[in-house]
Short mmCIF file of C-alpha atoms in Angstrom, two decimals:
data_model
loop_
_atom_site.label_atom_id
_atom_site.label_comp_id
_atom_site.label_asym_id
_atom_site.label_seq_id
_atom_site.Cartn_x
_atom_site.Cartn_y
_atom_site.Cartn_z
CA MET I 1 -20.99 12.06 19.91
CA PRO I 2 -21.20 15.07 17.57
CA GLU I 3 -19.06 14.92 14.44
CA ASP I 4 -17.42 18.30 15.09
CA ASN I 5 -16.01 17.55 18.52
CA PRO I 6 -12.23 17.47 19.00
CA LEU I 7 -12.14 13.71 19.59
CA SER I 8 -13.99 12.92 16.36
CA MET I 9 -11.82 15.38 14.47
CA ALA I 10 -8.64 13.77 15.86
CA PHE I 11 -9.82 10.31 14.82
CA GLU I 12 -10.78 11.64 11.38
CA VAL I 13 -7.31 13.17 10.93
CA GLN I 14 -5.73 9.84 11.89
CA ARG I 15 -8.03 7.95 9.51
CA ARG I 16 -7.19 10.29 6.64
CA ALA I 17 -3.46 10.02 7.36
CA ILE I 18 -3.69 6.23 7.24
CA GLU I 19 -5.68 6.28 4.00
CA GLN I 20 -3.37 8.84 2.37
CA SER I 21 -0.29 6.84 3.34
CA ASN I 22 -1.86 3.77 1.79
CA GLU I 23 -2.69 5.65 -1.42
CA ALA I 24 0.85 7.08 -1.63
CA PHE I 25 2.26 3.57 -1.21
CA LYS I 26 -0.03 2.23 -3.95
CA ARG I 27 0.98 5.09 -6.28
CA SER I 28 4.66 4.28 -5.70
CA LEU I 29 3.97 0.62 -6.55
CA GLN I 30 2.08 1.70 -9.66
CA PHE I 31 5.06 3.85 -10.66
CA GLN I 32 7.38 0.86 -10.17
CA LYS I 33 5.05 -1.28 -12.29
CA GLN I 34 5.05 1.31 -15.07
CA LEU I 35 8.82 1.55 -14.83
CA SER I 36 9.08 -2.25 -15.14
CA GLU I 37 6.72 -2.22 -18.13
CA SER I 38 8.83 0.49 -19.74
CA LEU I 39 11.95 -1.55 -19.05
CA VAL I 40 10.39 -4.61 -20.70
CA GLY I 41 9.25 -2.48 -23.63
CA GLY I 42 12.75 -1.10 -23.98
CA LEU I 43 14.27 -4.56 -23.75
CA GLU I 44 11.85 -5.86 -26.37
CA SER I 45 12.63 -2.94 -28.67
CA GLY I 46 16.35 -3.44 -28.10
CA ALA I 47 16.02 -7.17 -28.77
CA GLU I 48 14.10 -6.50 -31.98
CA ALA I 49 16.72 -4.00 -33.12
CA GLN I 50 19.50 -6.44 -32.24
CA GLN I 51 17.71 -9.22 -34.12
CA ARG I 52 17.31 -7.01 -37.22
CA SER I 53 20.98 -6.07 -37.00
CA ALA I 54 21.97 -9.72 -36.62
CA GLU I 55 19.83 -10.66 -39.64
CA MET I 56 21.40 -7.90 -41.68
CA THR I 57 24.88 -9.09 -40.65
CA ARG I 58 23.92 -12.71 -41.43
CA ASP I 59 22.56 -11.66 -44.85
CA ALA I 60 25.73 -9.67 -45.55
CA MET I 61 27.90 -12.67 -44.64
CA HIS I 62 25.76 -14.95 -46.81
CA SER I 63 26.14 -12.48 -49.66
CA GLN I 64 29.91 -12.54 -49.25
CA LEU I 65 29.88 -16.32 -49.15
CA ASP I 66 27.68 -16.37 -52.28
CA MET I 67 30.20 -14.09 -53.99
CA ILE I 68 33.10 -16.35 -52.94
CA GLU I 69 31.17 -19.40 -54.10
CA SER I 70 30.56 -17.87 -57.51
CA THR I 71 34.13 -16.70 -58.00
CA VAL I 72 36.16 -19.57 -56.51
CA PRO I 73 35.67 -22.88 -58.30
CA GLY I 74 35.32 -25.95 -56.04
CA SER I 75 34.58 -23.93 -52.91
CA VAL I 76 30.92 -24.89 -52.62
CA ALA I 77 31.39 -27.65 -50.01
CA GLY I 78 33.70 -25.58 -47.82
CA ILE I 79 31.52 -22.49 -48.14
CA GLU I 80 28.44 -24.53 -47.21
CA GLN I 81 30.15 -25.66 -43.98
CA VAL I 82 31.06 -22.06 -43.16
CA ARG I 83 27.49 -20.97 -43.92
CA GLU I 84 26.08 -23.66 -41.58
CA ALA I 85 28.52 -22.66 -38.82
CA ILE I 86 27.56 -18.99 -39.21
CA ASP I 87 23.84 -19.86 -39.12
CA GLU I 88 24.33 -22.02 -36.02
CA GLN I 89 26.13 -19.19 -34.24
CA PHE I 90 23.52 -16.60 -35.18
CA ASP I 91 20.70 -19.00 -34.20
CA ALA I 92 22.40 -19.68 -30.84
CA VAL I 93 22.81 -15.95 -30.14
CA GLU I 94 19.20 -15.29 -31.15
CA GLN I 95 17.93 -18.12 -28.96
CA ALA I 96 20.01 -16.95 -25.98
CA GLY I 97 18.65 -13.41 -26.41
CA GLU I 98 15.07 -14.68 -26.58
CA GLN I 99 15.58 -16.80 -23.47
CA ALA I 100 17.11 -13.88 -21.59
CA LEU I 101 14.21 -11.64 -22.58
CA GLU I 102 11.65 -14.32 -21.63
CA MET I 103 13.33 -14.83 -18.25
CA THR I 104 13.37 -11.07 -17.65
CA GLU I 105 9.70 -10.75 -18.60
CA GLU I 106 8.84 -13.76 -16.45
CA GLY I 107 10.75 -12.30 -13.50
CA ILE I 108 8.97 -8.98 -13.86
CA GLU I 109 5.58 -10.73 -14.17
CA ASN I 110 6.33 -12.76 -11.03
CA ALA I 111 7.34 -9.60 -9.21
CA GLU I 112 4.13 -7.89 -10.35
CA GLU I 113 2.04 -10.85 -9.18
CA ALA I 114 3.81 -10.83 -5.82
CA THR I 115 3.28 -7.07 -5.57
CA GLU I 116 -0.43 -7.44 -6.37
CA ALA I 117 -0.78 -10.15 -3.72
CA TYR I 118 1.04 -7.89 -1.26
CA VAL I 119 -1.25 -4.96 -2.09
CA ASP I 120 -4.32 -7.18 -1.67
CA SER I 121 -3.02 -8.29 1.71
CA LEU I 122 -2.23 -4.70 2.61
CA ASP I 123 -5.76 -3.65 1.63
CA GLU I 124 -7.20 -6.35 3.91
CA GLN I 125 -4.94 -5.23 6.76
CA LEU I 126 -5.85 -1.59 6.15
CA SER I 127 -9.54 -2.46 6.22
CA ALA I 128 -9.06 -4.31 9.51
CA LEU I 129 -7.04 -1.38 10.88
CA LEU I 130 -9.72 1.14 9.90
CA ASP I 131 -12.42 -1.09 11.43
CA ALA I 132 -10.41 -1.33 14.66
CA HIS I 133 -9.84 2.43 14.51
CA ALA I 134 -13.59 3.04 14.16
CA ASP I 135 -14.25 0.66 17.06
CA LEU I 136 -11.68 2.47 19.19
CA GLU I 137 -13.29 5.79 18.34
CA ALA I 138 -16.74 4.46 19.29
CA GLN I 139 -15.42 2.92 22.52
CA THR I 140 -13.59 6.13 23.40
CA GLY I 141 -16.74 8.14 22.77
CA GLN I 142 -18.81 5.76 24.88
CA PHE I 143 -16.22 5.86 27.65
CA LEU I 144 -16.23 9.66 27.65
CA ASP I 145 -20.05 9.78 27.58
CA GLN I 146 -20.28 7.30 30.46
CA THR I 147 -17.61 9.10 32.46
CA GLU I 148 -19.34 12.43 31.89
CA SER I 149 -22.66 10.92 32.95
CA GLN I 150 -21.12 9.33 36.04
CA LEU I 151 -19.44 12.59 36.99
CA GLU I 152 -22.73 14.42 36.58
CA GLN I 153 -24.48 11.86 38.80
CA LEU I 154 -21.68 12.11 41.33
CA ARG I 155 -21.98 15.88 41.32
CA GLU I 156 -25.73 15.67 41.78
CA GLN I 157 -25.34 13.15 44.59
CA SER I 158 -22.64 15.23 46.19
CA GLN I 159 -24.77 18.34 45.88
CA ALA I 160 -27.73 16.51 47.39
CA GLN I 161 -25.55 15.32 50.28
CA VAL I 162 -24.13 18.80 50.78
CA ASP I 163 -27.62 20.26 50.67
CA GLU I 164 -28.79 17.65 53.21
CA GLN I 165 -25.84 18.36 55.48
CA ILE I 166 -26.52 22.07 55.25
CA GLU I 167 -30.17 21.44 56.12
CA GLN I 168 -29.11 19.36 59.11
CA LEU I 169 -26.72 22.09 60.21
CA LEU I 170 -29.43 24.71 59.83
CA GLU I 171 -31.81 22.54 61.83
CA ARG I 172 -29.21 22.11 64.59
CA ILE I 173 -28.51 25.80 64.64
CA GLU I 174 -32.23 26.45 64.87
CA SER I 175 -32.50 23.86 67.60
CA LEU I 176 -29.59 25.41 69.49
CA ARG I 177 -31.08 28.82 69.09
CA SER I 178 -34.36 27.57 70.51
CA GLU I 179 -32.58 26.04 73.45
CA ILE I 180 -30.58 29.15 74.11
CA GLU I 181 -33.59 31.38 73.95
CA SER I 182 -35.59 29.20 76.23
#
C-alpha cells in the first residue's frame, strides 16, 4: 500500500500521537525527578545550615560554661555535667536530623527506582502496542487490497455474465427474426 494513502496517513497520525504522549509522560516524570533532586538538595543544604547553627550554639554555650567555670570556684563538676547534658542533646538532635534526611533520601531513591521500573515496563508495553498497531495497519491494508481485488474479479465476472446474457439475447432475437422472416 502506498505511504501517502489516507489509511497509512491515519495510522501514522495515531502512531505519532502514541509516541508523543509517551514522550510527554516521560518528560513529566523527568521533571518530577528533578524536583525531587532539588528537594533533596534543599534539604541537605538546610540540614548543613542547621548543623552549623547548632554547632555555633553549642560552642557559644560551651564558651559560657567555660566562663562560669573560670569565675565560679568549685563549679567544675557541676559545669561538666551540664556540658555533657548539652552535648548529649545536641548529638541527639543532630542524629535525628541525619536519620530524617537519610530516610527522606532513601524514600526518594526508592520512588525513583520504582518510577524507572515503571517507565521500563511502559516502554515495553509501548513497543508491544506499536508492533500490534503496525500489524493492524498491515492486516487492514491486506484486507483492503484483497477486498478490492475480489470486487474487481466480481465485476469482471459479472460483466462477463452480462456480456454472455446479452449475446444470448442477441442470438435469440436474431433467431426470432429469422423465424419471423421465414
